[in-house]
CSV table of C-alpha atoms in Angstrom, one decimal:
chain,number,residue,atom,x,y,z
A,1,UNK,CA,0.7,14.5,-3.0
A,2,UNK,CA,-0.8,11.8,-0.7
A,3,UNK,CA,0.4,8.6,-1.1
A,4,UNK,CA,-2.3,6.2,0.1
A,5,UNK,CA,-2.6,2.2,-0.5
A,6,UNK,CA,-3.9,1.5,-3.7
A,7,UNK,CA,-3.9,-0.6,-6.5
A,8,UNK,CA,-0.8,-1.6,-8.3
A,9,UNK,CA,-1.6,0.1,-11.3
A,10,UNK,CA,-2.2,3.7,-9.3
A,11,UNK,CA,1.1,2.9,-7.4
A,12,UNK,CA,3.9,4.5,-9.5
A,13,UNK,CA,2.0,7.4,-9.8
A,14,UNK,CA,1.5,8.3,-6.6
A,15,UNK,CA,4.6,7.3,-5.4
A,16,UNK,CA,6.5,9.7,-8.1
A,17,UNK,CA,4.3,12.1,-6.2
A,18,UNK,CA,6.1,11.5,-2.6
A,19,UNK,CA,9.0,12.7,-4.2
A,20,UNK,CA,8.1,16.0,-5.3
A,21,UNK,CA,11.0,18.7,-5.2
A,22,UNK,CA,10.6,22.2,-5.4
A,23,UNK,CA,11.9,23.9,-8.6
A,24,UNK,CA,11.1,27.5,-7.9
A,25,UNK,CA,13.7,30.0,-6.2
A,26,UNK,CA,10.3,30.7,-4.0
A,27,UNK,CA,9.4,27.1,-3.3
A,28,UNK,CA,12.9,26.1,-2.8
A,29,UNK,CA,14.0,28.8,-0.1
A,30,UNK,CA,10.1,28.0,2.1
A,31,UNK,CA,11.1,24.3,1.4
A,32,UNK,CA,14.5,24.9,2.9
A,33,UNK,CA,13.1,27.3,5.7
A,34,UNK,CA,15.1,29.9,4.4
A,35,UNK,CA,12.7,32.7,5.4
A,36,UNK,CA,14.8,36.1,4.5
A,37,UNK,CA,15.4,34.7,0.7
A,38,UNK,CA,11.6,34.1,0.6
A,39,UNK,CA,10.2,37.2,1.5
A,40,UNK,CA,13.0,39.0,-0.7
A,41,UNK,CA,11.7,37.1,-3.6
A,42,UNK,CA,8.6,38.3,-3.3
A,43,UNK,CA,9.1,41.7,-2.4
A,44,UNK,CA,10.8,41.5,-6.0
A,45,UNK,CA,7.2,40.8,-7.4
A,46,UNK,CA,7.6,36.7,-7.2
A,47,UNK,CA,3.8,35.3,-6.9
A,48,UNK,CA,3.6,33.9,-3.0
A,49,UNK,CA,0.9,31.6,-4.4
A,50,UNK,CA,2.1,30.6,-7.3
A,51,UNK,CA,2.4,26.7,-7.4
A,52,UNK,CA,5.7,25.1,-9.0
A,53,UNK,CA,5.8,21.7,-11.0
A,54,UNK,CA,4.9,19.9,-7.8
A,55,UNK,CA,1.7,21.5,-7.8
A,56,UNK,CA,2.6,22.9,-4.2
A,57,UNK,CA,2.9,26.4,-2.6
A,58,UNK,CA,5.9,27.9,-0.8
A,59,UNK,CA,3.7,28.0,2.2
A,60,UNK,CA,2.6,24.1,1.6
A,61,UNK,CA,6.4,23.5,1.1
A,62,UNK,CA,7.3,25.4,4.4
A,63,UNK,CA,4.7,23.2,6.0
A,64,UNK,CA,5.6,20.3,4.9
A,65,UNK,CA,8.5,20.4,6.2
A,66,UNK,CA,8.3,22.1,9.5
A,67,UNK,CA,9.1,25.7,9.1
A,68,UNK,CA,7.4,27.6,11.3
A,69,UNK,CA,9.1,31.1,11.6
A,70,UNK,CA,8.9,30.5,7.5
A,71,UNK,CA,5.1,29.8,7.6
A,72,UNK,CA,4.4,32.7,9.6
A,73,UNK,CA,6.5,35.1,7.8
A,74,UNK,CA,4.8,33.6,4.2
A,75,UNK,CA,1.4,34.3,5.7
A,76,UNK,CA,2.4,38.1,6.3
A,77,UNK,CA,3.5,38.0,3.0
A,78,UNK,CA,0.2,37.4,1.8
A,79,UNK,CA,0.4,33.2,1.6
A,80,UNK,CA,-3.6,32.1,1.1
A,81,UNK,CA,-3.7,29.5,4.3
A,82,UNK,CA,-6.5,27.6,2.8
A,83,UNK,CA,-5.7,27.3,-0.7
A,84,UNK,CA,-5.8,23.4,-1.9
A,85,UNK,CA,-2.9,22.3,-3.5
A,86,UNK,CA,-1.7,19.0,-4.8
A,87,UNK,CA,-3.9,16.3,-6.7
A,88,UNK,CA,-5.4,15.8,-3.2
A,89,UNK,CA,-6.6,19.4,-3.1
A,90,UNK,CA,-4.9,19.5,0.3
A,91,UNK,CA,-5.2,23.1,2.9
A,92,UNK,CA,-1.7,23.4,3.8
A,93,UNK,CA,-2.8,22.3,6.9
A,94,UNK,CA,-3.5,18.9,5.6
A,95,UNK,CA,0.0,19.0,4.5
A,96,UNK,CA,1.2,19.6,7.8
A,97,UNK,CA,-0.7,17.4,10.1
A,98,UNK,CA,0.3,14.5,6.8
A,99,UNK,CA,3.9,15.1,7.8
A,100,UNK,CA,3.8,15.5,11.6
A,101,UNK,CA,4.5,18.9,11.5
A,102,UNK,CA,2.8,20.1,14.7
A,103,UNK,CA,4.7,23.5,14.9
A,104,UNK,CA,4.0,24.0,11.2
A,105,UNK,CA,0.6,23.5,11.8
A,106,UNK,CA,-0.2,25.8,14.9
A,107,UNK,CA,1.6,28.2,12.9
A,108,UNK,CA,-1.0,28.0,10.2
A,109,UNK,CA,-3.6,28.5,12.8
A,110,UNK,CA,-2.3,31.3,14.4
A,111,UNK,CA,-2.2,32.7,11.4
A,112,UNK,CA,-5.8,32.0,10.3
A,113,UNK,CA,-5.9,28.4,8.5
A,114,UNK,CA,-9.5,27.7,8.7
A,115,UNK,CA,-11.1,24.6,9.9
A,116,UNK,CA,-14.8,25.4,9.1
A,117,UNK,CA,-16.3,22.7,8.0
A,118,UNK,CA,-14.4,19.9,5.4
A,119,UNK,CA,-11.2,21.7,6.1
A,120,UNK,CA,-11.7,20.6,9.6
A,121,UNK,CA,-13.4,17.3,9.3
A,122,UNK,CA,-10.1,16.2,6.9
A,123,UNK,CA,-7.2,17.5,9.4
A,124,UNK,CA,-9.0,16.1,12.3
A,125,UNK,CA,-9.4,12.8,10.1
A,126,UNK,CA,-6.0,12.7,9.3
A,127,UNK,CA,-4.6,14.1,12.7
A,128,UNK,CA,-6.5,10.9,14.6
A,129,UNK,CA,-5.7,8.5,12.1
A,130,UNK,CA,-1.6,9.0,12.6
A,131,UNK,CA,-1.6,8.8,16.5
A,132,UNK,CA,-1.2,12.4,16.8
A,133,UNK,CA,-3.1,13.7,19.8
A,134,UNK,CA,-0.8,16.9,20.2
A,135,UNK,CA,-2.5,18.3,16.4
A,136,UNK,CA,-5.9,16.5,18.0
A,137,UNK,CA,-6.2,18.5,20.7
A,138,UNK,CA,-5.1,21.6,18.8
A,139,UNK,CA,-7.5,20.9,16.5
A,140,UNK,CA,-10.5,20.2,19.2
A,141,UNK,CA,-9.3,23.3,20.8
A,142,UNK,CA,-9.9,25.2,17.6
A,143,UNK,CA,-13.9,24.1,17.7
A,144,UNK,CA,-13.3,21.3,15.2
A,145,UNK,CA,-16.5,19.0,16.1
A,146,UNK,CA,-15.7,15.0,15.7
A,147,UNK,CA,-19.0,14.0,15.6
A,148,UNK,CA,-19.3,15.6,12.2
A,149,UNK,CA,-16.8,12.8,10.9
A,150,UNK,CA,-17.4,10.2,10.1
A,151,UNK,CA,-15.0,6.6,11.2
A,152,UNK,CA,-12.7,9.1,13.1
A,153,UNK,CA,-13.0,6.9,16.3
A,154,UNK,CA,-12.1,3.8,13.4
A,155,UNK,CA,-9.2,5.7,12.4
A,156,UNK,CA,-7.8,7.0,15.9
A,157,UNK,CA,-8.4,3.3,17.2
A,158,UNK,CA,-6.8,1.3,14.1
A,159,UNK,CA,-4.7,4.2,12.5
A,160,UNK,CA,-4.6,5.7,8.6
A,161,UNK,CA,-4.7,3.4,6.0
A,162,UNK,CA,-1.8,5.1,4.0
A,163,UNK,CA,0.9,4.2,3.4
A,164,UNK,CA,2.8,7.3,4.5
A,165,UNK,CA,1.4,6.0,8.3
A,166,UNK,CA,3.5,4.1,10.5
A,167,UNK,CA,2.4,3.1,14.3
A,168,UNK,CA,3.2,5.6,16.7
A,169,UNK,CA,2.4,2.9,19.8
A,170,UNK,CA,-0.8,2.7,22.0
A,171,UNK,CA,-0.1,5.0,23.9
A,172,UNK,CA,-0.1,7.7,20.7
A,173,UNK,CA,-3.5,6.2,20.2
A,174,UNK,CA,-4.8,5.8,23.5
A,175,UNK,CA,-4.7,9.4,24.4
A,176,UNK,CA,-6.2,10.2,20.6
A,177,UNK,CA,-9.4,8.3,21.7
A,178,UNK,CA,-9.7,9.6,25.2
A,179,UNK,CA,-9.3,13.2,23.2
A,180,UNK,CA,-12.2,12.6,21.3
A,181,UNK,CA,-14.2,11.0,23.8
A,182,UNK,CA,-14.2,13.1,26.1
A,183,UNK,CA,-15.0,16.2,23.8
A,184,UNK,CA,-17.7,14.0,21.8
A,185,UNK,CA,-18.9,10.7,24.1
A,186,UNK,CA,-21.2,9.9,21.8
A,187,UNK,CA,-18.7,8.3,19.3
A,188,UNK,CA,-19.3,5.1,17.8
A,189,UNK,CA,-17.2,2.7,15.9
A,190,UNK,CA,-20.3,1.7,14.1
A,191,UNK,CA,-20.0,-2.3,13.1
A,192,UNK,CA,-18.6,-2.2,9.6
A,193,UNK,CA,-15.5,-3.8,8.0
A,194,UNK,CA,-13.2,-1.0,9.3
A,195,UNK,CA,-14.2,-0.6,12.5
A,196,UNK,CA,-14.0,-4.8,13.1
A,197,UNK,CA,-10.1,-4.3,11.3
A,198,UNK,CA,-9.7,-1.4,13.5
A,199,UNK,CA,-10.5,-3.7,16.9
A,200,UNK,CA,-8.5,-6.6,15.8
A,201,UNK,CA,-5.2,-4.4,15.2
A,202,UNK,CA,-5.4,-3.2,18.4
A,203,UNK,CA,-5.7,-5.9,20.1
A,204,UNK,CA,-2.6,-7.5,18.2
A,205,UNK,CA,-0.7,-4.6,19.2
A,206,UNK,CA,-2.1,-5.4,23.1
A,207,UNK,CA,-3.7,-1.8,23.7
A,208,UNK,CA,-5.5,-3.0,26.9
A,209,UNK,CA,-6.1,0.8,28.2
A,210,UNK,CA,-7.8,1.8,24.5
A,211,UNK,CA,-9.6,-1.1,24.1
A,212,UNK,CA,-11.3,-0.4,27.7
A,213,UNK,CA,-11.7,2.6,26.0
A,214,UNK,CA,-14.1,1.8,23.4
A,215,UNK,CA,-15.5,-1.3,25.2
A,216,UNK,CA,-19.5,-1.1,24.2
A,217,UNK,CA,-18.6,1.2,21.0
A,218,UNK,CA,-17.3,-1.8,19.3
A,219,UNK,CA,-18.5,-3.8,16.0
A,220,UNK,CA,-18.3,-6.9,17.8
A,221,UNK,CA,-17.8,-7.7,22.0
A,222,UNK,CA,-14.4,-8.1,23.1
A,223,UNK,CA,-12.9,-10.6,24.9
A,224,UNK,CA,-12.4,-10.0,29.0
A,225,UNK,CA,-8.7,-9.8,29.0
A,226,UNK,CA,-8.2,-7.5,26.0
């Protein structure tokens, strides 16, 4: 489950999400990257897309936490790579790329995890938002457009608003920008709310280099030195 900022009354709820366990022999041997004891399971008849109390697959949980061999070796097994899990409704891409799991998530596309359309738009979202210009440029590579998303130069400028997100530096972000600048330089930050938040954070953090970057894209003009 995502765990994104919300109000207090949402909190405990989402938060008894980002501690989901797995509670299925299945889930529990992808979760723990313990590829031989998954496939035996389900060459003994066990479902490979069942979901257990967590709401998640054995191929979200191998995701999730960064099992590649295991992903690849669910997949074979007949793992769905697009199915949406979790009360996000989540590709276990999504899940990937919401953990940092780059290998988990060239895995996944290697193995055929679509980004057509939303499925695309949301990990590309979500890659930029984090800093993560490894999954970006994977995901760019893979034909994902930016321009059909929108606030993805806010969010790769002045990062996901979740609270799972924490700041990789400028640099992380810097390169995420140029990524999508130079595959789409048409990107604008637009002038709304977000996009003046996004500006102001990075110039408390002192990103000189990005803010050069998106000089003339921004909501409002920025000062010389920045």
């Amino acid at each position: 489950m995502a765990c994104f900022r919300v109000l207090p009354l949402a909190l405990p709820l989402l938060l008894a999400g980002c501690h989901a366990h797995p509670d299925t022999a299945l889930t529990a041997a992808a979760a723990e990257g313990r590829t031989t004891d998954a496939l035996a399971l389900i060459g003994q008849g066990a479902d490979p897309n069942l979901t257990d109390g967590s709401g998640f697959t054995p191929l979200v949980w191998a995701a999730r936490n960064g099992h590649g061999t295991t992903v690849e070796g669910l997949l074979a097994a007949g793992c769905d790579p697009d199915r949406p899990v979790g009360s996000n409704d989540w590709a276990p891409l999504v899940h990937a790329i919401h953990h940092g799991q780059n290998g988990a998530a060239q895995a996944l596309l290697d193995g055929g995890a679509s980004v057509e359309g939303e499925a695309g738009r949301r990990a590309l979202l979500m890659a930029a938002g984090y800093g993560n210009p490894e999954l970006v440029r994977l995901l760019l590579d893979h034909g994902v457009d930016p321009r059909g998303t929108p606030d993805i130069l806010v969010e790769a400028v002045g990062g996901a608003w979740d609270i799972d997100y924490a700041w990789p530096g400028c640099a992380a972000h810097t390169e995420t920008v140029r990524l999508l600048l130079d595959s789409a330089p048409d990107l604008s930050l637009g002038d709304g709310f977000f996009a003046r938040r996004a500006i102001k954070h990075a110039e408390r953090k002192r990103c000189a280099e990005l803010l050069r970057l998106v000089r003339g894209r921004a909501a409002r003009p920025l000062a010389a030195g920045s």
